[in-house]
């Protein structure tokens, strides 16, 4: 963020009457709920100084059109307290006029009221304050049927077209914009064609990011033998499932057109439109968009001829994610074995039994790579969890499973939580001496490989809890109600008593109410 040298005061010289109530319910009319917003400049007050940035692009908002009435939802979207609409009217020459002031937040209990106004600078010696304009207090935007684009007044002022939030006494409260554009996005995100069976080829990929650091990643190419169209997943590390569409030529090269809308990514507290672009690096913080990028086929290895930008919005190259010197090597004929889970370094991740809570908990780390350091497909990684050598059954979306998907955020019965505080968490409701975890990988050829076993001793376990080796032979399993009555099949909350070949007996509370 670039800081201005102008200190912001809360002074206000003039302000017209503000509408009494904000519009907080969706107005009647045609709703466009996929609207991409961007600004040439965004203004934020930072430590008493006015800061400007171009990074406010690609955010999602909504427009309602009802005849000549236009409504924009959270037009200055960074304002987190309010949730409101501003109203404009379509007039001559397809210009929509938003007459200000308009209230966007009002609290009748404490009198707090926030509105939007056109602003101008007022200089008093070395101090500059931003106040409601003494001239035309209206935002005008050109409507072309799918976009609203701000028409700046065309004055010689540095902050020509500046509009922002003011509090009930008229002071600028620190969020505004210049050069706003709101585009209705009518093209859906890239997706696999419906009803077509696609084959998948996995690739181990290497590239350099915008900080020139070497990165490895997993990508897949989906194709069909009767079509030259292909789809690539994994380009956007923030959402690896998003797809980029390409066309493969007779030599096997893949051409990827720039400007593809590949989906929404949640960032900075809101949904952002994400686009794919080919680009040419001009410097660490400067890229130029190109019309396309080509993945050149060299004996089955693909090398990108340009840098790739996965960009928030399609107005300015922001380098949220850049891939330079991308190389993709097929993993089709390779069987990968997952690296072993390992101890989490955080002190609160150690495994402990808390008798007061009646709960055991702890955590481990896992890097989604093979034993030789190659990236794995996160969706093909699973975990087996053992308590004192007994393989645990948990529930995912109501279904019992022993192979716990790496991608699940939380199992239904709290046995397993994925990447909680940066590590995987395991919970149990009976005291055990040892927790063991093994990673499994479903290779492309169907072979399932397993990592070495991770083992952790549990602190605070009462005496008398026996050890059972992982994979120990089970002789029989009996089920009892919580009152100790024997039942043929588990049902609801009950006790499972397992007898092993070495005579060890283990009783565990389980839930089968699914």
Short mmCIF file of C-alpha atoms in Angstrom, two decimals:
data_model
loop_
_atom_site.label_atom_id
_atom_site.label_comp_id
_atom_site.label_asym_id
_atom_site.label_seq_id
_atom_site.Cartn_x
_atom_site.Cartn_y
_atom_site.Cartn_z
CA UNK A 1 0.00 0.00 0.00
CA UNK A 2 1.33 3.44 -0.96
CA UNK A 3 0.95 6.00 1.81
CA UNK A 4 0.01 9.57 1.05
CA UNK A 5 1.71 12.36 2.99
CA UNK A 6 -1.67 13.94 3.62
CA UNK A 7 -3.03 13.51 7.14
CA UNK A 8 -6.75 12.78 7.24
CA UNK A 9 -8.91 14.79 9.62
CA UNK A 10 -12.52 14.20 10.56
CA UNK A 11 -13.53 17.71 9.48
CA UNK A 12 -16.57 18.31 7.29
CA UNK A 13 -17.54 21.63 5.75
CA UNK A 14 -20.92 20.77 4.23
CA UNK A 15 -23.23 17.81 3.98
CA UNK A 16 -26.76 17.47 2.60
CA UNK A 17 -29.47 15.47 4.34
CA UNK A 18 -29.02 11.71 4.42
CA UNK A 19 -31.77 9.20 3.63
CA UNK A 20 -33.21 7.95 6.90
CA UNK A 21 -33.01 4.20 6.31
CA UNK A 22 -30.59 1.99 4.39
CA UNK A 23 -31.96 -0.56 1.91
CA UNK A 24 -31.20 -3.84 3.69
CA UNK A 25 -33.45 -6.28 1.82
CA UNK A 26 -32.98 -7.38 -1.78
CA UNK A 27 -35.08 -5.11 -4.01
CA UNK A 28 -37.61 -6.42 -6.51
CA UNK A 29 -36.38 -6.88 -10.08
CA UNK A 30 -33.95 -8.99 -12.10
CA UNK A 31 -31.08 -10.22 -9.93
CA UNK A 32 -27.55 -10.60 -11.32
CA UNK A 33 -25.69 -12.45 -8.59
CA UNK A 34 -22.39 -12.97 -10.42
CA UNK A 35 -21.03 -9.44 -10.74
CA UNK A 36 -17.29 -8.79 -10.80
CA UNK A 37 -16.18 -5.52 -9.24
CA UNK A 38 -12.95 -3.63 -9.74
CA UNK A 39 -11.55 -0.17 -9.12
CA UNK A 40 -8.70 1.84 -10.57
CA UNK A 41 -7.82 3.01 -7.07
CA UNK A 42 -9.01 2.02 -3.63
CA UNK A 43 -8.59 4.35 -0.66
CA UNK A 44 -8.01 3.22 2.92
CA UNK A 45 -7.04 5.25 5.95
CA UNK A 46 -4.00 3.61 7.54
CA UNK A 47 -2.54 4.93 10.80
CA UNK A 48 -4.05 8.32 10.10
CA UNK A 49 -2.75 8.51 6.52
CA UNK A 50 -4.53 7.97 3.24
CA UNK A 51 -3.34 4.85 1.47
CA UNK A 52 -4.12 3.86 -2.11
CA UNK A 53 -3.95 0.47 -3.77
CA UNK A 54 -4.94 -1.16 -7.06
CA UNK A 55 -5.48 -4.54 -5.44
CA UNK A 56 -9.26 -4.19 -5.08
CA UNK A 57 -10.21 -6.22 -8.16
CA UNK A 58 -12.22 -9.29 -8.96
CA UNK A 59 -14.52 -9.13 -5.96
CA UNK A 60 -18.06 -10.47 -6.21
CA UNK A 61 -21.18 -8.38 -5.70
CA UNK A 62 -24.78 -8.24 -7.01
CA UNK A 63 -26.96 -5.96 -9.14
CA UNK A 64 -30.78 -5.77 -9.32
CA UNK A 65 -32.45 -4.07 -12.29
CA UNK A 66 -36.12 -3.08 -12.04
CA UNK A 67 -37.07 -1.01 -15.08
CA UNK A 68 -35.00 2.17 -14.82
CA UNK A 69 -34.08 1.49 -11.19
CA UNK A 70 -30.66 -0.03 -10.51
CA UNK A 71 -29.49 -1.38 -7.16
CA UNK A 72 -25.93 -2.40 -6.23
CA UNK A 73 -25.25 -4.61 -3.20
CA UNK A 74 -22.44 -3.45 -0.88
CA UNK A 75 -20.96 -1.16 -3.50
CA UNK A 76 -18.08 -0.38 -1.11
CA UNK A 77 -17.74 -3.97 -0.03
CA UNK A 78 -14.90 -3.70 2.48
CA UNK A 79 -17.26 -2.03 4.93
CA UNK A 80 -17.98 -5.09 7.10
CA UNK A 81 -20.65 -3.68 9.43
CA UNK A 82 -23.16 -2.81 6.75
CA UNK A 83 -25.13 -5.04 4.39
CA UNK A 84 -27.14 -2.79 2.12
CA UNK A 85 -28.01 -1.66 -1.38
CA UNK A 86 -27.57 1.73 -3.05
CA UNK A 87 -30.10 2.90 -5.64
CA UNK A 88 -29.49 4.52 -9.00
CA UNK A 89 -31.75 5.64 -11.85
CA UNK A 90 -31.18 5.01 -15.56
CA UNK A 91 -31.49 8.21 -17.55
CA UNK A 92 -30.47 9.58 -20.93
CA UNK A 93 -27.51 8.11 -22.86
CA UNK A 94 -27.64 4.91 -20.75
CA UNK A 95 -26.20 6.69 -17.71
CA UNK A 96 -27.19 5.44 -14.25
CA UNK A 97 -27.08 8.18 -11.61
CA UNK A 98 -26.67 7.33 -7.92
CA UNK A 99 -27.72 10.47 -6.07
CA UNK A 100 -25.80 10.81 -2.80
CA UNK A 101 -25.86 10.85 0.13
CA UNK A 102 -27.30 7.37 0.68
CA UNK A 103 -27.28 5.65 4.06
CA UNK A 104 -25.66 2.20 4.09
CA UNK A 105 -25.77 1.57 7.85
CA UNK A 106 -27.86 2.95 10.70
CA UNK A 107 -28.02 1.92 14.35
CA UNK A 108 -30.99 3.55 16.10
CA UNK A 109 -29.71 2.48 19.53
CA UNK A 110 -26.56 4.60 19.45
CA UNK A 111 -27.21 6.94 16.54
CA UNK A 112 -24.33 5.60 14.45
CA UNK A 113 -25.05 6.31 10.80
CA UNK A 114 -22.81 5.73 7.80
CA UNK A 115 -23.45 7.02 4.30
CA UNK A 116 -21.79 7.28 0.89
CA UNK A 117 -20.85 10.62 -0.66
CA UNK A 118 -18.71 12.06 -3.41
CA UNK A 119 -15.64 13.57 -1.74
CA UNK A 120 -13.18 16.37 -2.37
CA UNK A 121 -9.94 17.45 -0.73
CA UNK A 122 -9.81 20.49 1.51
CA UNK A 123 -6.30 21.78 2.16
CA UNK A 124 -5.55 23.87 5.25
CA UNK A 125 -1.84 24.57 5.37
CA UNK A 126 -0.06 21.23 5.78
CA UNK A 127 -3.30 19.38 6.61
CA UNK A 128 -5.73 17.92 4.13
CA UNK A 129 -9.20 16.71 5.01
CA UNK A 130 -11.64 14.88 2.77
CA UNK A 131 -15.15 16.25 2.85
CA UNK A 132 -18.46 15.89 1.04
CA UNK A 133 -18.16 17.65 -2.29
CA UNK A 134 -19.49 21.19 -2.45
CA UNK A 135 -20.51 20.51 -6.04
CA UNK A 136 -22.34 17.65 -7.74
CA UNK A 137 -22.88 14.87 -5.18
CA UNK A 138 -23.77 12.04 -7.58
CA UNK A 139 -21.97 8.94 -8.86
CA UNK A 140 -22.62 8.33 -12.56
CA UNK A 141 -21.97 5.04 -14.28
CA UNK A 142 -22.35 4.08 -17.95
CA UNK A 143 -24.59 1.05 -18.58
CA UNK A 144 -23.92 -1.04 -21.72
CA UNK A 145 -26.24 -3.94 -20.95
CA UNK A 146 -23.78 -5.97 -18.91
CA UNK A 147 -21.39 -3.47 -17.22
CA UNK A 148 -21.61 -0.38 -15.06
CA UNK A 149 -18.50 1.81 -15.50
CA UNK A 150 -17.91 4.97 -13.47
CA UNK A 151 -17.91 8.22 -15.43
CA UNK A 152 -15.39 10.48 -13.73
CA UNK A 153 -16.32 14.18 -13.66
CA UNK A 154 -13.16 15.07 -15.60
CA UNK A 155 -11.90 17.75 -13.26
CA UNK A 156 -8.23 18.55 -12.80
CA UNK A 157 -8.36 17.34 -9.22
CA UNK A 158 -5.99 14.51 -8.25
CA UNK A 159 -8.87 12.60 -6.67
CA UNK A 160 -11.31 13.12 -9.53
CA UNK A 161 -14.32 10.81 -9.03
CA UNK A 162 -13.48 9.89 -5.42
CA UNK A 163 -16.47 8.56 -3.45
CA UNK A 164 -16.44 6.97 -0.02
CA UNK A 165 -17.96 6.37 3.39
CA UNK A 166 -18.68 9.14 5.89
CA UNK A 167 -19.95 8.91 9.47
CA UNK A 168 -22.99 10.69 10.89
CA UNK A 169 -20.99 13.88 11.55
CA UNK A 170 -19.60 13.93 8.05
CA UNK A 171 -16.03 12.71 8.51
CA UNK A 172 -14.49 10.39 5.93
CA UNK A 173 -14.12 7.05 7.76
CA UNK A 174 -11.56 5.45 5.56
CA UNK A 175 -12.89 3.49 2.62
CA UNK A 176 -13.49 4.83 -0.86
CA UNK A 177 -12.83 4.24 -4.53
CA UNK A 178 -12.17 5.79 -7.94
CA UNK A 179 -12.81 4.29 -11.36
CA UNK A 180 -15.25 1.55 -10.34
CA UNK A 181 -16.41 -1.03 -12.89
CA UNK A 182 -19.05 -3.69 -12.23
CA UNK A 183 -19.28 -6.47 -14.84
CA UNK A 184 -21.98 -9.13 -15.00
CA UNK A 185 -20.19 -12.45 -15.52
CA UNK A 186 -22.38 -14.56 -17.80
CA UNK A 187 -19.82 -17.17 -18.83
CA UNK A 188 -19.69 -20.11 -16.40
CA UNK A 189 -16.42 -21.32 -14.96
CA UNK A 190 -14.55 -23.96 -16.96
CA UNK A 191 -15.95 -27.44 -16.26
CA UNK A 192 -15.62 -30.93 -17.68
CA UNK A 193 -18.21 -31.63 -20.41
CA UNK A 194 -21.27 -33.43 -19.11
CA UNK A 195 -21.93 -37.00 -20.16
CA UNK A 196 -18.42 -37.55 -21.53
CA UNK A 197 -16.12 -40.13 -19.96
CA UNK A 198 -12.70 -38.46 -19.65
CA UNK A 199 -9.38 -40.18 -19.05
CA UNK A 200 -6.98 -38.69 -16.48
CA UNK A 201 -3.21 -38.43 -16.73
CA UNK A 202 -1.42 -37.27 -13.60
CA UNK A 203 1.64 -35.03 -13.71
CA UNK A 204 4.38 -34.10 -11.31
CA UNK A 205 5.01 -30.39 -11.90
CA UNK A 206 7.75 -27.95 -11.05
CA UNK A 207 7.77 -24.17 -11.42
CA UNK A 208 9.02 -20.96 -9.81
CA UNK A 209 6.64 -18.67 -7.98
CA UNK A 210 6.64 -14.86 -7.93
CA UNK A 211 9.35 -14.92 -5.26
CA UNK A 212 11.52 -17.13 -7.52
CA UNK A 213 11.15 -20.06 -5.14
CA UNK A 214 11.06 -23.60 -6.56
CA UNK A 215 7.63 -25.24 -6.14
CA UNK A 216 6.44 -28.79 -6.81
CA UNK A 217 2.77 -29.52 -7.41
CA UNK A 218 0.36 -32.15 -8.66
CA UNK A 219 -1.70 -31.53 -11.81
CA UNK A 220 -3.94 -33.69 -14.00
CA UNK A 221 -4.87 -33.53 -17.67
CA UNK A 222 -8.34 -34.83 -18.60
CA UNK A 223 -8.91 -35.79 -22.23
CA UNK A 224 -11.08 -37.85 -24.59
CA UNK A 225 -9.74 -39.76 -27.58
CA UNK A 226 -12.40 -38.34 -29.91
CA UNK A 227 -11.70 -34.68 -29.06
CA UNK A 228 -8.70 -32.35 -29.14
CA UNK A 229 -10.03 -30.45 -26.10
CA UNK A 230 -8.26 -31.07 -22.79
CA UNK A 231 -8.80 -29.82 -19.25
CA UNK A 232 -6.07 -29.24 -16.66
CA UNK A 233 -6.60 -29.20 -12.89
CA UNK A 234 -4.13 -27.97 -10.27
CA UNK A 235 -3.07 -24.67 -11.84
CA UNK A 236 -4.68 -22.75 -8.96
CA UNK A 237 -3.08 -24.03 -5.76
CA UNK A 238 -5.75 -22.20 -3.71
CA UNK A 239 -8.37 -24.48 -5.31
CA UNK A 240 -6.72 -27.39 -7.17
CA UNK A 241 -10.09 -28.63 -8.47
CA UNK A 242 -10.52 -25.59 -10.74
CA UNK A 243 -9.99 -26.35 -14.44
CA UNK A 244 -8.26 -24.62 -17.35
CA UNK A 245 -9.35 -25.55 -20.88
CA UNK A 246 -6.89 -26.20 -23.70
CA UNK A 247 -6.67 -27.54 -27.24
CA UNK A 248 -4.11 -30.18 -28.23
CA UNK A 249 -2.61 -30.09 -31.75
CA UNK A 250 -1.21 -32.90 -33.92
CA UNK A 251 2.24 -32.60 -32.30
CA UNK A 252 0.76 -32.95 -28.82
CA UNK A 253 1.25 -29.30 -27.85
CA UNK A 254 -1.52 -27.79 -25.73
CA UNK A 255 -2.65 -24.21 -26.32
CA UNK A 256 -4.32 -22.46 -23.37
CA UNK A 257 -6.22 -19.27 -24.19
CA UNK A 258 -5.88 -16.35 -21.78
CA UNK A 259 -8.84 -14.79 -20.04
CA UNK A 260 -10.55 -18.01 -18.93
CA UNK A 261 -12.87 -17.69 -15.94
CA UNK A 262 -11.96 -20.75 -13.87
CA UNK A 263 -14.09 -20.11 -10.77
CA UNK A 264 -14.46 -18.27 -7.49
CA UNK A 265 -11.84 -18.27 -4.74
CA UNK A 266 -12.59 -17.16 -1.20
CA UNK A 267 -10.04 -14.53 -0.20
CA UNK A 268 -9.94 -11.40 1.95
CA UNK A 269 -13.34 -12.19 3.45
CA UNK A 270 -15.21 -12.46 0.14
CA UNK A 271 -15.57 -14.43 -3.08
CA UNK A 272 -13.17 -13.35 -5.82
CA UNK A 273 -13.37 -14.15 -9.53
CA UNK A 274 -10.30 -16.09 -10.68
CA UNK A 275 -9.01 -15.99 -14.26
CA UNK A 276 -6.26 -17.84 -16.10
CA UNK A 277 -3.73 -15.86 -18.15
CA UNK A 278 -0.52 -16.40 -20.03
CA UNK A 279 2.00 -13.71 -19.22
CA UNK A 280 5.51 -12.48 -19.90
CA UNK A 281 7.57 -11.59 -16.80
CA UNK A 282 8.86 -8.03 -16.89
CA UNK A 283 10.10 -8.08 -13.30
CA UNK A 284 9.19 -9.40 -9.88
CA UNK A 285 6.17 -7.14 -9.53
CA UNK A 286 5.39 -6.50 -13.18
CA UNK A 287 3.78 -8.86 -15.70
CA UNK A 288 2.24 -8.31 -19.10
CA UNK A 289 -0.70 -10.41 -20.20
CA UNK A 290 -0.43 -12.45 -23.37
CA UNK A 291 -3.19 -13.91 -25.54
CA UNK A 292 -2.22 -17.51 -24.78
CA UNK A 293 0.35 -19.85 -23.30
CA UNK A 294 1.48 -23.06 -25.02
CA UNK A 295 2.50 -26.24 -23.24
CA UNK A 296 5.13 -27.56 -25.64
CA UNK A 297 5.29 -31.36 -25.86
CA UNK A 298 8.85 -32.74 -25.63
CA UNK A 299 8.62 -36.54 -25.62
CA UNK A 300 5.66 -36.53 -23.27
CA UNK A 301 7.04 -33.78 -21.01
CA UNK A 302 5.22 -30.44 -21.21
CA UNK A 303 7.07 -27.13 -20.87
CA UNK A 304 5.20 -23.82 -20.78
CA UNK A 305 6.49 -21.19 -23.23
CA UNK A 306 5.38 -18.32 -20.99
CA UNK A 307 4.72 -17.62 -17.36
CA UNK A 308 1.20 -18.35 -16.14
CA UNK A 309 -0.92 -16.05 -14.01
CA UNK A 310 -3.85 -17.22 -11.92
CA UNK A 311 -5.31 -13.80 -11.33
CA UNK A 312 -8.00 -12.22 -9.15
CA UNK A 313 -10.22 -10.51 -11.71
CA UNK A 314 -9.43 -9.71 -15.32
CA UNK A 315 -8.59 -6.00 -15.05
CA UNK A 316 -5.07 -5.85 -13.62
CA UNK A 317 -2.34 -8.53 -13.36
CA UNK A 318 -1.94 -8.94 -9.61
CA UNK A 319 0.38 -11.96 -9.44
CA UNK A 320 -1.66 -13.60 -6.72
CA UNK A 321 -0.29 -16.82 -8.16
CA UNK A 322 2.34 -16.99 -10.89
CA UNK A 323 3.95 -20.09 -12.39
CA UNK A 324 7.21 -19.52 -14.24
CA UNK A 325 9.24 -22.20 -16.05
CA UNK A 326 6.44 -24.75 -15.61
CA UNK A 327 7.45 -28.35 -16.43
CA UNK A 328 4.91 -31.21 -16.30
CA UNK A 329 6.14 -34.84 -16.18
CA UNK A 330 3.71 -37.75 -16.45
CA UNK A 331 3.21 -39.96 -13.40
CA UNK A 332 1.17 -42.59 -15.27
CA UNK A 333 3.78 -45.34 -15.10
CA UNK A 334 5.06 -44.44 -11.65
CA UNK A 335 3.90 -46.01 -8.39
CA UNK A 336 4.30 -43.58 -5.50
CA UNK A 337 4.52 -44.50 -1.83
CA UNK A 338 3.40 -41.78 0.57
CA UNK A 339 5.91 -40.33 3.00
CA UNK A 340 5.26 -41.20 6.63
CA UNK A 341 3.33 -38.91 8.97
CA UNK A 342 5.49 -37.33 11.66
CA UNK A 343 5.35 -35.48 14.99
CA UNK A 344 3.84 -32.02 15.00
CA UNK A 345 6.32 -29.59 16.58
CA UNK A 346 3.62 -27.63 18.41
CA UNK A 347 3.54 -28.33 22.15
CA UNK A 348 -0.26 -28.47 22.19
CA UNK A 349 -0.21 -31.21 19.55
CA UNK A 350 1.25 -33.90 21.82
CA UNK A 351 -1.08 -36.78 22.63
CA UNK A 352 -2.62 -36.61 26.13
CA UNK A 353 -5.45 -38.22 28.05
CA UNK A 354 -7.56 -35.73 29.99
CA UNK A 355 -9.45 -37.65 32.67
CA UNK A 356 -11.55 -34.61 33.61
CA UNK A 357 -12.75 -34.15 30.03
CA UNK A 358 -12.90 -37.89 29.34
CA UNK A 359 -11.05 -37.30 26.09
CA UNK A 360 -7.76 -38.14 24.42
CA UNK A 361 -6.36 -35.79 21.80
CA UNK A 362 -3.24 -34.98 19.85
CA UNK A 363 -1.90 -34.31 16.39
CA UNK A 364 0.57 -35.19 13.66
CA UNK A 365 1.96 -33.65 10.50
CA UNK A 366 1.83 -35.01 6.97
CA UNK A 367 3.38 -33.61 3.81
CA UNK A 368 1.43 -34.60 0.71
CA UNK A 369 4.50 -36.02 -1.01
CA UNK A 370 5.91 -39.44 -1.82
CA UNK A 371 8.97 -41.00 -0.23
CA UNK A 372 11.03 -39.56 -3.09
CA UNK A 373 9.67 -36.05 -2.55
CA UNK A 374 7.24 -35.97 -5.47
CA UNK A 375 3.83 -34.30 -4.95
CA UNK A 376 0.80 -36.53 -4.50
CA UNK A 377 -2.81 -35.92 -5.44
CA UNK A 378 -4.41 -34.88 -2.10
CA UNK A 379 -7.70 -36.52 -3.08
CA UNK A 380 -5.99 -39.91 -3.40
CA UNK A 381 -4.43 -39.84 0.07
CA UNK A 382 -6.14 -41.63 2.98
CA UNK A 383 -5.23 -42.44 6.59
CA UNK A 384 -5.65 -45.47 8.84
CA UNK A 385 -5.77 -44.66 12.56
CA UNK A 386 -5.05 -47.27 15.25
CA UNK A 387 -5.71 -47.01 19.00
CA UNK A 388 -3.45 -49.50 20.82
CA UNK A 389 -3.18 -51.44 17.55
CA UNK A 390 -6.91 -51.54 16.80
CA UNK A 391 -7.94 -50.07 13.45
CA UNK A 392 -10.53 -47.36 14.08
CA UNK A 393 -13.79 -46.92 12.22
CA UNK A 394 -15.13 -43.40 11.86
CA UNK A 395 -17.94 -41.81 9.86
CA UNK A 396 -17.72 -39.49 6.86
CA UNK A 397 -21.04 -37.97 5.73
CA UNK A 398 -22.81 -40.64 7.74
CA UNK A 399 -20.98 -43.60 6.23
CA UNK A 400 -18.56 -45.78 8.23
CA UNK A 401 -14.99 -45.96 6.97
CA UNK A 402 -11.55 -47.05 8.10
CA UNK A 403 -9.71 -45.30 5.24
CA UNK A 404 -10.12 -41.65 6.23
CA UNK A 405 -9.91 -39.26 3.24
CA UNK A 406 -7.17 -36.67 3.47
CA UNK A 407 -9.54 -34.05 2.05
CA UNK A 408 -12.26 -34.43 4.69
CA UNK A 409 -12.31 -31.48 7.07
CA UNK A 410 -13.88 -33.32 9.98
CA UNK A 411 -15.31 -36.78 10.53
CA UNK A 412 -18.81 -37.01 11.93
CA UNK A 413 -17.81 -38.41 15.33
CA UNK A 414 -14.80 -36.12 15.92
CA UNK A 415 -12.27 -38.92 15.58
CA UNK A 416 -10.27 -37.07 12.96
CA UNK A 417 -9.91 -33.39 11.99
CA UNK A 418 -7.91 -32.34 8.93
CA UNK A 419 -5.27 -29.58 9.21
CA UNK A 420 -6.58 -28.06 12.42
CA UNK A 421 -4.15 -25.34 13.60
CA UNK A 422 -1.75 -26.50 10.89
CA UNK A 423 -1.70 -30.18 11.84
CA UNK A 424 -4.03 -33.17 11.74
CA UNK A 425 -5.93 -33.81 14.99
CA UNK A 426 -7.12 -37.13 16.40
CA UNK A 427 -9.61 -37.43 19.25
CA UNK A 428 -10.72 -40.44 21.29
CA UNK A 429 -13.05 -41.00 24.20
CA UNK A 430 -11.34 -43.95 25.84
CA UNK A 431 -7.82 -43.98 27.36
CA UNK A 432 -5.24 -45.63 25.09
CA UNK A 433 -1.49 -45.89 25.43
CA UNK A 434 -0.51 -45.54 21.80
CA UNK A 435 -1.88 -43.87 18.68
CA UNK A 436 -0.63 -45.08 15.30
CA UNK A 437 -1.26 -43.51 11.88
CA UNK A 438 -0.49 -44.83 8.41
CA UNK A 439 -0.94 -42.95 5.13
CA UNK A 440 -2.36 -44.74 2.08
CA UNK A 441 -2.11 -43.65 -1.57
CA UNK A 442 -4.35 -44.76 -4.41
CA UNK A 443 -2.05 -44.72 -7.45
CA UNK A 444 -3.30 -44.09 -10.97
CA UNK A 445 -2.85 -47.76 -11.89
CA UNK A 446 -5.07 -48.81 -8.98
CA UNK A 447 -2.28 -49.96 -6.67
CA UNK A 448 -2.60 -48.84 -3.04
CA UNK A 449 0.67 -48.12 -1.28
CA UNK A 450 1.19 -47.47 2.42
CA UNK A 451 3.62 -45.32 4.35
CA UNK A 452 5.63 -46.36 7.35
CA UNK A 453 3.64 -46.31 10.59
CA UNK A 454 3.69 -43.17 12.72
CA UNK A 455 3.40 -43.94 16.45
CA UNK A 456 2.88 -41.64 19.41
CA UNK A 457 2.62 -42.52 23.08
CA UNK A 458 -0.24 -40.91 25.00
CA UNK A 459 0.59 -39.06 28.20
CA UNK A 460 -1.54 -39.31 31.35
CA UNK A 461 -3.00 -42.76 30.64
CA UNK A 462 -4.10 -44.70 33.76
CA UNK A 463 -2.37 -47.96 34.64
CA UNK A 464 -3.95 -51.14 33.35
CA UNK A 465 -4.42 -50.02 29.75
CA UNK A 466 -2.73 -52.69 27.61
CA UNK A 467 -0.81 -52.35 24.38
CA UNK A 468 -1.94 -54.07 21.22
CA UNK A 469 0.35 -54.14 18.20
CA UNK A 470 -0.94 -52.57 14.99
CA UNK A 471 -2.46 -55.25 12.80
CA UNK A 472 -2.82 -57.75 15.68
CA UNK A 473 -5.15 -60.65 14.90
CA UNK A 474 -8.72 -60.17 16.15
CA UNK A 475 -10.38 -63.34 17.49
CA UNK A 476 -13.84 -61.93 18.13
CA UNK A 477 -15.78 -58.72 18.69
CA UNK A 478 -18.74 -58.53 21.08
CA UNK A 479 -21.20 -55.70 21.52
CA UNK A 480 -22.97 -54.49 24.67
CA UNK A 481 -25.39 -51.74 25.55
CA UNK A 482 -24.18 -49.01 27.90
CA UNK A 483 -25.95 -50.99 30.65
CA UNK A 484 -23.83 -54.10 29.89
CA UNK A 485 -26.50 -56.12 28.07
CA UNK A 486 -25.10 -58.24 25.21
CA UNK A 487 -26.47 -57.44 21.72
CA UNK A 488 -25.92 -59.22 18.42
CA UNK A 489 -25.24 -56.11 16.31
CA UNK A 490 -24.00 -52.64 17.32
CA UNK A 491 -26.75 -50.05 17.60
CA UNK A 492 -26.64 -46.49 18.88
CA UNK A 493 -24.07 -45.72 21.58
CA UNK A 494 -22.63 -49.03 22.75
CA UNK A 495 -19.48 -50.86 23.87
CA UNK A 496 -17.38 -52.97 21.50
CA UNK A 497 -15.24 -55.58 23.30
CA UNK A 498 -12.44 -56.95 21.08
CA UNK A 499 -10.48 -60.09 21.93
CA UNK A 500 -7.07 -60.60 20.26
CA UNK A 501 -5.14 -63.80 19.56
CA UNK A 502 -2.68 -63.08 22.38
CA UNK A 503 -5.54 -62.93 24.90
CA UNK A 504 -5.63 -59.13 25.13
CA UNK A 505 -9.13 -57.72 25.52
CA UNK A 506 -9.97 -54.13 24.58
CA UNK A 507 -13.29 -52.37 25.27
CA UNK A 508 -14.20 -49.22 23.29
CA UNK A 509 -17.21 -46.93 23.31
CA UNK A 510 -18.59 -46.60 19.75
CA UNK A 511 -21.51 -44.83 18.09
CA UNK A 512 -23.54 -46.57 15.37
CA UNK A 513 -26.48 -44.18 15.29
CA UNK A 514 -26.19 -43.42 11.59
#
